[in-house]
Tab-separated table of C-alpha atoms and ligand atoms in Angstrom:
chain	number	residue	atom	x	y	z
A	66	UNK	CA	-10.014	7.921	-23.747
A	67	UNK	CA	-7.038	9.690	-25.899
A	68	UNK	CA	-4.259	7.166	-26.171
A	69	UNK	CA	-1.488	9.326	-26.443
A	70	UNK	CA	-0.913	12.606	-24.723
A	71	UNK	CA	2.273	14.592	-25.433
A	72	UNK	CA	2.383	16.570	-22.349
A	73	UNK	CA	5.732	18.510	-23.218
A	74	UNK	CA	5.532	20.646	-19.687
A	75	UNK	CA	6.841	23.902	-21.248
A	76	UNK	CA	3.640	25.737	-20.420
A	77	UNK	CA	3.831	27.442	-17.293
A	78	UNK	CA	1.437	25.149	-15.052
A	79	UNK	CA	-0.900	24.561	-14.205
A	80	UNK	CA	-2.939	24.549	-17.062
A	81	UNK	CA	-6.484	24.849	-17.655
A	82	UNK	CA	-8.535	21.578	-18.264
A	83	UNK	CA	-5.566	19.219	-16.189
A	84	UNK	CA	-6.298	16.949	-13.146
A	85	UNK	CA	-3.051	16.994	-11.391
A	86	UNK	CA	-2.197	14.540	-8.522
A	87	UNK	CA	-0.320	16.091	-5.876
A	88	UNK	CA	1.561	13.712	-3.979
A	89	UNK	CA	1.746	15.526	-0.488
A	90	UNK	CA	4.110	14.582	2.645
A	91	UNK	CA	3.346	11.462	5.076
A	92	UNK	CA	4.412	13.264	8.241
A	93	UNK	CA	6.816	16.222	7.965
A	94	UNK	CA	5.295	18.678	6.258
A	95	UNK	CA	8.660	19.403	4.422
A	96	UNK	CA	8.784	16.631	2.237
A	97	UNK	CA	6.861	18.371	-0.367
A	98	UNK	CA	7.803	20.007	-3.899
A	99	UNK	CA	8.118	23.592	-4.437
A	100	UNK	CA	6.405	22.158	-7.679
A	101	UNK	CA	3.696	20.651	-5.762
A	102	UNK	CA	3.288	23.960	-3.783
A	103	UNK	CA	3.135	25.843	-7.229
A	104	UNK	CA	0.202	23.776	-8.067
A	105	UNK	CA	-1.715	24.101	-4.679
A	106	UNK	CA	-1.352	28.037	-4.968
A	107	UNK	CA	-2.575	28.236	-8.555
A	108	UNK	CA	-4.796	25.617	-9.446
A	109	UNK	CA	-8.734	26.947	-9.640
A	110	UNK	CA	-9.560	24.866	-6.695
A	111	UNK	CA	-8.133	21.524	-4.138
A	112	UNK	CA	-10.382	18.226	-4.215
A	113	UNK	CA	-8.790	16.804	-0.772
A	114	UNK	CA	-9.961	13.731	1.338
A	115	UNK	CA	-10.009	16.040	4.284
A	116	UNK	CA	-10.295	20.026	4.419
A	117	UNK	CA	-8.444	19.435	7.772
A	118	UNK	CA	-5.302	17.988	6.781
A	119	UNK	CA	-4.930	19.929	3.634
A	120	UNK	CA	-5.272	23.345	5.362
A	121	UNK	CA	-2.377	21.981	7.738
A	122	UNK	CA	-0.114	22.083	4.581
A	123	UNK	CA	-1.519	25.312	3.123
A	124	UNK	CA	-0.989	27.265	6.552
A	125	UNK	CA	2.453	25.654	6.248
A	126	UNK	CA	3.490	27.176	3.086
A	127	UNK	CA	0.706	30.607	2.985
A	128	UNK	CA	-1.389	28.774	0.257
A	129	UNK	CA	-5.262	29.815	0.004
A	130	UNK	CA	-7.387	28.152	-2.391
A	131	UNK	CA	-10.596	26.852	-2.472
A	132	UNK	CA	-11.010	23.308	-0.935
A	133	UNK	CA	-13.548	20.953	-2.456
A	134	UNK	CA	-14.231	17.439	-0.186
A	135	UNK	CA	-13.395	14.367	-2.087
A	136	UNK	CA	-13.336	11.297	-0.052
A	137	UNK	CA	-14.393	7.454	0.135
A	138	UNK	CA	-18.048	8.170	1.193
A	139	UNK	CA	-18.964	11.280	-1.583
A	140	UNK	CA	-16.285	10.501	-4.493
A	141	UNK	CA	-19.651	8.656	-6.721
A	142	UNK	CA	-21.308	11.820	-6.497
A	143	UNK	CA	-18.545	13.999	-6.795
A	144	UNK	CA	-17.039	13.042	-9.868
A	145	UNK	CA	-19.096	13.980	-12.137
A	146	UNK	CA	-19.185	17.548	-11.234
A	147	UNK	CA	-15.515	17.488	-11.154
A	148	UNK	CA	-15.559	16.316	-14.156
A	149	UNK	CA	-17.838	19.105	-15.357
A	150	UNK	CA	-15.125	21.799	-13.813
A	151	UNK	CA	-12.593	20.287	-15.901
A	152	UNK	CA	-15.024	20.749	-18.787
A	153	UNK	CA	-15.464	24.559	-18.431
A	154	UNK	CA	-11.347	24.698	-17.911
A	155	UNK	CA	-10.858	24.685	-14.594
A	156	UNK	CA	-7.460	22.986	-13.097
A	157	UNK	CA	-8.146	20.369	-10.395
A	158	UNK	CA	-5.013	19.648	-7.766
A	159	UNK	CA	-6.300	16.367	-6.378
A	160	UNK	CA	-4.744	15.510	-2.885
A	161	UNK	CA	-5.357	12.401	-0.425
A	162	UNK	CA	-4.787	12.997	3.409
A	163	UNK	CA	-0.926	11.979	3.039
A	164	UNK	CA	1.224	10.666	0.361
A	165	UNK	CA	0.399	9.846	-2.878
A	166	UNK	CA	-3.372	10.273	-4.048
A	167	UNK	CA	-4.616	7.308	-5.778
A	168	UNK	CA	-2.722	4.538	-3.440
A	169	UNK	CA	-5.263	2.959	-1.322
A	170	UNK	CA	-7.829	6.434	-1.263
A	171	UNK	CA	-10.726	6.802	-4.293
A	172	UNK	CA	-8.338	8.855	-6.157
A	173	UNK	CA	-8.088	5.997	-8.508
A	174	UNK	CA	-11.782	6.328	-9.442
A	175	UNK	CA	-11.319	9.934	-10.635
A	176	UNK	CA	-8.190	9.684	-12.585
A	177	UNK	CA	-9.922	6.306	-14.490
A	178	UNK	CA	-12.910	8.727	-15.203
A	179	UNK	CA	-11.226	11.717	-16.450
A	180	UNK	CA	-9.033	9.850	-18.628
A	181	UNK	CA	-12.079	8.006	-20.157
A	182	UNK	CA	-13.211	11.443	-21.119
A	183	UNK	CA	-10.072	12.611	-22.893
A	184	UNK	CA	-8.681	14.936	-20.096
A	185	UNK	CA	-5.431	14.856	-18.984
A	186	UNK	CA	-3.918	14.039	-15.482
A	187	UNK	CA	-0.360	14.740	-14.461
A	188	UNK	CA	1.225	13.782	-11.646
A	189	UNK	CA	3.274	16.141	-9.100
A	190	UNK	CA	4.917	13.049	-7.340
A	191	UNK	CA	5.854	13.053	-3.512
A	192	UNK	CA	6.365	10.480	-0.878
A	193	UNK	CA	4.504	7.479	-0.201
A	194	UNK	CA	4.607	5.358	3.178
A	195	UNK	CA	4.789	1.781	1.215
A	196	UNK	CA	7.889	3.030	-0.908
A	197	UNK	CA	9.258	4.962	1.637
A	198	UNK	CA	9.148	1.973	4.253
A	199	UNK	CA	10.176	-0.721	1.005
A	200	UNK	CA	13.793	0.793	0.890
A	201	UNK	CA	14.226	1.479	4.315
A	202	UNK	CA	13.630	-2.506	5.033
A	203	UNK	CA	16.802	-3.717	3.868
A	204	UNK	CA	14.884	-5.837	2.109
A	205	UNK	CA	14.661	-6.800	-1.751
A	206	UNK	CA	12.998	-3.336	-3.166
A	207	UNK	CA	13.567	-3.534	-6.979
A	208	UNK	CA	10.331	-6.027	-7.466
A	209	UNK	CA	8.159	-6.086	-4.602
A	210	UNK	CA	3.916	-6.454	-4.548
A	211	UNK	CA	2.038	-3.703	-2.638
A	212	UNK	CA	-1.666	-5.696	-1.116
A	213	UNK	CA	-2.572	-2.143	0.813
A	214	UNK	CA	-4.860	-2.898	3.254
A	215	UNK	CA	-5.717	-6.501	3.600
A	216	UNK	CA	-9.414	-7.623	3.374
A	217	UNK	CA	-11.721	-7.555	6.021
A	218	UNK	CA	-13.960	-10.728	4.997
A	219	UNK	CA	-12.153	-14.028	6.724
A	220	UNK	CA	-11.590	-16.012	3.022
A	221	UNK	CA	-10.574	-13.251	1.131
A	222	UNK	CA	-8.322	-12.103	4.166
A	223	UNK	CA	-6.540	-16.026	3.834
A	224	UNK	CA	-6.303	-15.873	0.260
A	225	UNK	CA	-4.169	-13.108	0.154
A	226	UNK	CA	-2.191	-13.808	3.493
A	227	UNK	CA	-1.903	-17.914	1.742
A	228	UNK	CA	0.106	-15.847	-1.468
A	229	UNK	CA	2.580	-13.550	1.080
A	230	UNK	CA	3.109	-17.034	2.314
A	231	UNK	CA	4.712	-17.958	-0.688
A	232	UNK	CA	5.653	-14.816	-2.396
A	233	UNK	CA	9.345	-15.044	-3.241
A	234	UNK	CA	9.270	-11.107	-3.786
A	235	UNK	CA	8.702	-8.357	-0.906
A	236	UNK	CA	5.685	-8.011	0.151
A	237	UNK	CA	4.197	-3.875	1.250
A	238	UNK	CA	0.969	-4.226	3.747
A	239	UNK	CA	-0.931	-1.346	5.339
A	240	UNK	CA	-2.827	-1.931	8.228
A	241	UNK	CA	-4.389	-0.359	11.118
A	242	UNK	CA	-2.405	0.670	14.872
A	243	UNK	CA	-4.865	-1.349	16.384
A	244	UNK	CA	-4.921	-4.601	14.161
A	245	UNK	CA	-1.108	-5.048	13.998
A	246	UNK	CA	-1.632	-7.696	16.911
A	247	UNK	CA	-3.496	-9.247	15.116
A	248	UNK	CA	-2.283	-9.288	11.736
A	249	UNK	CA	1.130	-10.507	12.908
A	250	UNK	CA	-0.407	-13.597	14.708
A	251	UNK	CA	-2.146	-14.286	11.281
A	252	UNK	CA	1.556	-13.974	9.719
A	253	UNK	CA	2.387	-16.287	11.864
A	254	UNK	CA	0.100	-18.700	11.106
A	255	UNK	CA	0.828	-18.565	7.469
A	256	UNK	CA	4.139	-17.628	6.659
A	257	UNK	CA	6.226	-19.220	10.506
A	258	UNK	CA	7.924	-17.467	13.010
A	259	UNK	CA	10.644	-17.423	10.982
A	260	UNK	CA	10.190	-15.238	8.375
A	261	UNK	CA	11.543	-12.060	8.537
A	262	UNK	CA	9.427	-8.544	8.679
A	263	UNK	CA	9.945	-4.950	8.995
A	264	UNK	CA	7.494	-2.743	10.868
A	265	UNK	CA	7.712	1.121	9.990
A	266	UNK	CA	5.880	3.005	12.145
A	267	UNK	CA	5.703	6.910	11.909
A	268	UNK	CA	7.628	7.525	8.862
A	269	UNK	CA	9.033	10.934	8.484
A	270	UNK	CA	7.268	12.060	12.318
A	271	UNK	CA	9.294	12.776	15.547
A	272	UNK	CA	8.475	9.402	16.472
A	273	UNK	CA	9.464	7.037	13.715
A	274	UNK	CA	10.548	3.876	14.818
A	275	UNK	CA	11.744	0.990	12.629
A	276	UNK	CA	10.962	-3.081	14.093
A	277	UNK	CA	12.944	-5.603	11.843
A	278	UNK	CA	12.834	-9.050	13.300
A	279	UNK	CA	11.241	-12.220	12.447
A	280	UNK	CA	8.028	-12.930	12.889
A	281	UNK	CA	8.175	-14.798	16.253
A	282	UNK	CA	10.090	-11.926	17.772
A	283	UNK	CA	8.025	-9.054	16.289
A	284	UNK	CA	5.136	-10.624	18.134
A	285	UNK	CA	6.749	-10.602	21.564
A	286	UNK	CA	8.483	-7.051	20.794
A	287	UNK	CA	5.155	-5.666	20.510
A	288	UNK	CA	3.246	-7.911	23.053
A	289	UNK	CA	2.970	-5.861	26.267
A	290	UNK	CA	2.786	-2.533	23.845
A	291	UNK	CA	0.072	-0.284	23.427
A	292	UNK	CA	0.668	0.529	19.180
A	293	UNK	CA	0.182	3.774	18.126
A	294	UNK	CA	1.015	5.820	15.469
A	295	UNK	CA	0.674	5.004	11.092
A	296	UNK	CA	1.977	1.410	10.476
A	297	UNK	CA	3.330	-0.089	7.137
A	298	UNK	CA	4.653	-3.776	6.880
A	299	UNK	CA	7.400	-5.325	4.704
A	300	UNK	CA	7.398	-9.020	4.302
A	301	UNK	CA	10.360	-10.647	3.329
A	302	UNK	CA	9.661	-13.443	0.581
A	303	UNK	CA	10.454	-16.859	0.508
A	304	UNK	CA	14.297	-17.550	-0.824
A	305	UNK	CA	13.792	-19.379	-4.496
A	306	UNK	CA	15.551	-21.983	-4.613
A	307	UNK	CA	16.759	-23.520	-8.076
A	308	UNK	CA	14.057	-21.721	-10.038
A	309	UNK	CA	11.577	-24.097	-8.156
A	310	UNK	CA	7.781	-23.026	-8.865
A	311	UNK	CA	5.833	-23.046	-5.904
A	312	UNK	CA	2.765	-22.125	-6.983
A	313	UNK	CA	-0.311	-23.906	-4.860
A	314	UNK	CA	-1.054	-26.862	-7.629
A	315	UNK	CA	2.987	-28.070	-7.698
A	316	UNK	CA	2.562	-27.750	-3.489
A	317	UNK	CA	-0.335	-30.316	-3.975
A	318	UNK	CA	1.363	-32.417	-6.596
A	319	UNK	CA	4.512	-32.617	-4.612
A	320	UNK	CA	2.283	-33.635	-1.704
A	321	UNK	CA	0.454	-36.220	-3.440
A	322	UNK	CA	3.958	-37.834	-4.704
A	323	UNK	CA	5.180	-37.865	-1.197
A	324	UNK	CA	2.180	-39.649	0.497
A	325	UNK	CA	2.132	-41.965	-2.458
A	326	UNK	CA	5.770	-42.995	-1.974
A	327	UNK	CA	4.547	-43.823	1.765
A	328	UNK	CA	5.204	-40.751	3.915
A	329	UNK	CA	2.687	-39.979	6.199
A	330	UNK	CA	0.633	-36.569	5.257
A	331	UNK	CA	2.203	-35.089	8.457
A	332	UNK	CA	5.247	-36.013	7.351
A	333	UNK	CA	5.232	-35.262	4.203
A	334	UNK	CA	3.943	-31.578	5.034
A	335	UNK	CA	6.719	-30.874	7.456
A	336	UNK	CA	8.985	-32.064	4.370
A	337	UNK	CA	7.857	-29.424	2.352
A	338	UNK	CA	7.518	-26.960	4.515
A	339	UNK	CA	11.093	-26.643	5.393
A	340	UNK	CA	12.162	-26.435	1.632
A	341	UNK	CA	9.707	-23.972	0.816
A	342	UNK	CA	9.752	-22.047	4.105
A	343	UNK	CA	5.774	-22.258	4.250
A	344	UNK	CA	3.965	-22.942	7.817
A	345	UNK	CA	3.632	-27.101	8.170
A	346	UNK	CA	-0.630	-26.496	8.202
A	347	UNK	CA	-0.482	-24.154	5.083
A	348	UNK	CA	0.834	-27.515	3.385
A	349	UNK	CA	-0.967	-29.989	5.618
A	350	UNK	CA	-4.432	-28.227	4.769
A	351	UNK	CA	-3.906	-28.427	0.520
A	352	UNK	CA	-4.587	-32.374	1.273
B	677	SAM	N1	-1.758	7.551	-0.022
B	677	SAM	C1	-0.902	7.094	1.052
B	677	SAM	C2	0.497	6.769	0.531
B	677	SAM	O1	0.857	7.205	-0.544
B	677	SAM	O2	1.256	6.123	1.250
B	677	SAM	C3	-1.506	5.934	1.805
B	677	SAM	C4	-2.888	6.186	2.288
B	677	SAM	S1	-3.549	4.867	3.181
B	677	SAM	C5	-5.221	5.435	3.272
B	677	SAM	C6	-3.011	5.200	4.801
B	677	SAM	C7	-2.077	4.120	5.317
B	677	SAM	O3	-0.754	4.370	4.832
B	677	SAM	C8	-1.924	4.136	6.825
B	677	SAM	O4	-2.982	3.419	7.471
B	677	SAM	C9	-0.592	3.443	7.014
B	677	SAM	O5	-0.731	2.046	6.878
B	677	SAM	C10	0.184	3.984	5.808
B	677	SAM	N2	0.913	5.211	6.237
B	677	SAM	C11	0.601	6.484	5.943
B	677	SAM	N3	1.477	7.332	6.530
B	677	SAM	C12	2.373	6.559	7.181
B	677	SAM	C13	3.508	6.846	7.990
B	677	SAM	N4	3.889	8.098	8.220
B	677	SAM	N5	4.191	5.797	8.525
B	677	SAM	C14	3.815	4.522	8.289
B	677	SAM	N6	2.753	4.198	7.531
B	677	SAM	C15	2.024	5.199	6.995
């Protein structure tokens, strides 16, 4: 891996032996770069996630080049000949099926491995559907943590939805049309009704629609709703309060003080859960 790359962009691109990662629109086609189109015309060929939805933007904008499939199920056996084209000097435009290649799609994998092999990657950025619905919340953006999609397995699932519980930043989620239902009731459970959430659905489409409401709410707005469409969820953290620590060891240690000076462990839980603005169980449950 070369730790320093002065790439001084004065050479007309793109340039042979360069992995570039085209960030591409997440619904109208014309949020893309005339720089981003320069690189989809001229490049020696397009690895995309789906020859489908690339050619939708190359009709758009007259491009022809050759597409190469690079997606979750092939990128193992992919990269390596990839890496092979960048060897004999090819240019490689990497692109996923919408937004930014690399968030939550195995163009991660291929950037790590042409780096470790001295190439270089540049970056063409365009939109992305976490960023884009993070400042259209309303909602802290400056610090925020992006979980992408949340895991499938039950105890990883509740360790992650346990630290949204008591993130103080915002928190970005993707997740599924047809799991929202779901994945709000599990909000529910962990963070209360109360917290506040922002559901951006269809960003940049004829059909976007933004949801901000608490939790409670969202889950009736949507309850008699058939959900369609690309969803991306902002979570509102919890509001710090004195430079209080919450992490889950103080939650248990100001537990344990509580029920020593008497209070009951219900009690004490429904204590703490107001000043910390975590569900009552979350608290009851560290006992
Ligand atoms: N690489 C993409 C990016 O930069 O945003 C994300 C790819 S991820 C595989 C796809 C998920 O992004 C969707 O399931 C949805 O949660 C979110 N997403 C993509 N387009 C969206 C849109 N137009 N509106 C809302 N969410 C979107």
């Amino acid at each position: 891996m070369k730790n320093i790359s002065l790439l001084s962009h004065r050479k007309e691109e793109p340039e042979q032996g360069i992995l570039y990662l085209v960030g591409t629109p997440i619904g109208n086609l014309n949020d893309i770069s005339p720089r981003a189109i320069n690189i989809l015309a001229n490049v020696s060929l397009i690895a995309c996630e789906d020859t489908r939805q690339t050619r939708k933007i190359m009709n758009k904008f007259n491009i022809s080049n050759h597409l190469v499939s690079f997606n979750k199920e092939n990128s193992l056996k992919k990269i390596p000949k990839l890496i092979n084209d960048l060897k004999a000097g090819k240019s490689i435009a990497l692109v996923s099926d919408a937004g930014m290649p690399g968030i939550c799609d195995p163009g991660e994998k291929i950037v790590f491995h042409a780096k470790s092999k001295g190439y270089d990657v540049v970056c063409i950025p365009g939109a992305c559907a976490a960023i884009t619905a993070l400042v259209s919340s309303g909602m802290p953006s400056s610090k925020f943590i992006f979980e992408g999609f949340l895991p499938k397995k039950k105890v990883d699932r509740e360790k992650i939805l346990f630290e949204i519980s008591k993130n103080q930043k915002t928190t970005i989620v993707y997740e599924s049309p047809h799991r929202l239902k779901k994945l709000l009731r599990e909000l529910l459970d962990f963070c209360g009704g109360e917290r506040e959430i922002f559901i951006a659905r269809e960003l940049t489409k004829k059909f976007e629609e933004h949801v901000s409401y608490k939790i409670d709410s969202a889950i009736e707005f949507f309850k008699e709703k058939e959900v369609i469409g690309e969803i991306t969820i902002v979570i509102k953290g919890i509001h710090k309060k004195d430079n209080e620590e919450i992490s889950e060891s103080d939650l248990k240690k100001d537990l344990n003080e509580l029920t020593n000076a008497g209070l009951s462990s219900s009690a004490a839980s429904k204590y703490l859960a107001k000043k910390y603005g975590i569900k009552k169980g979350i608290i009851y449950n560290l006992n």
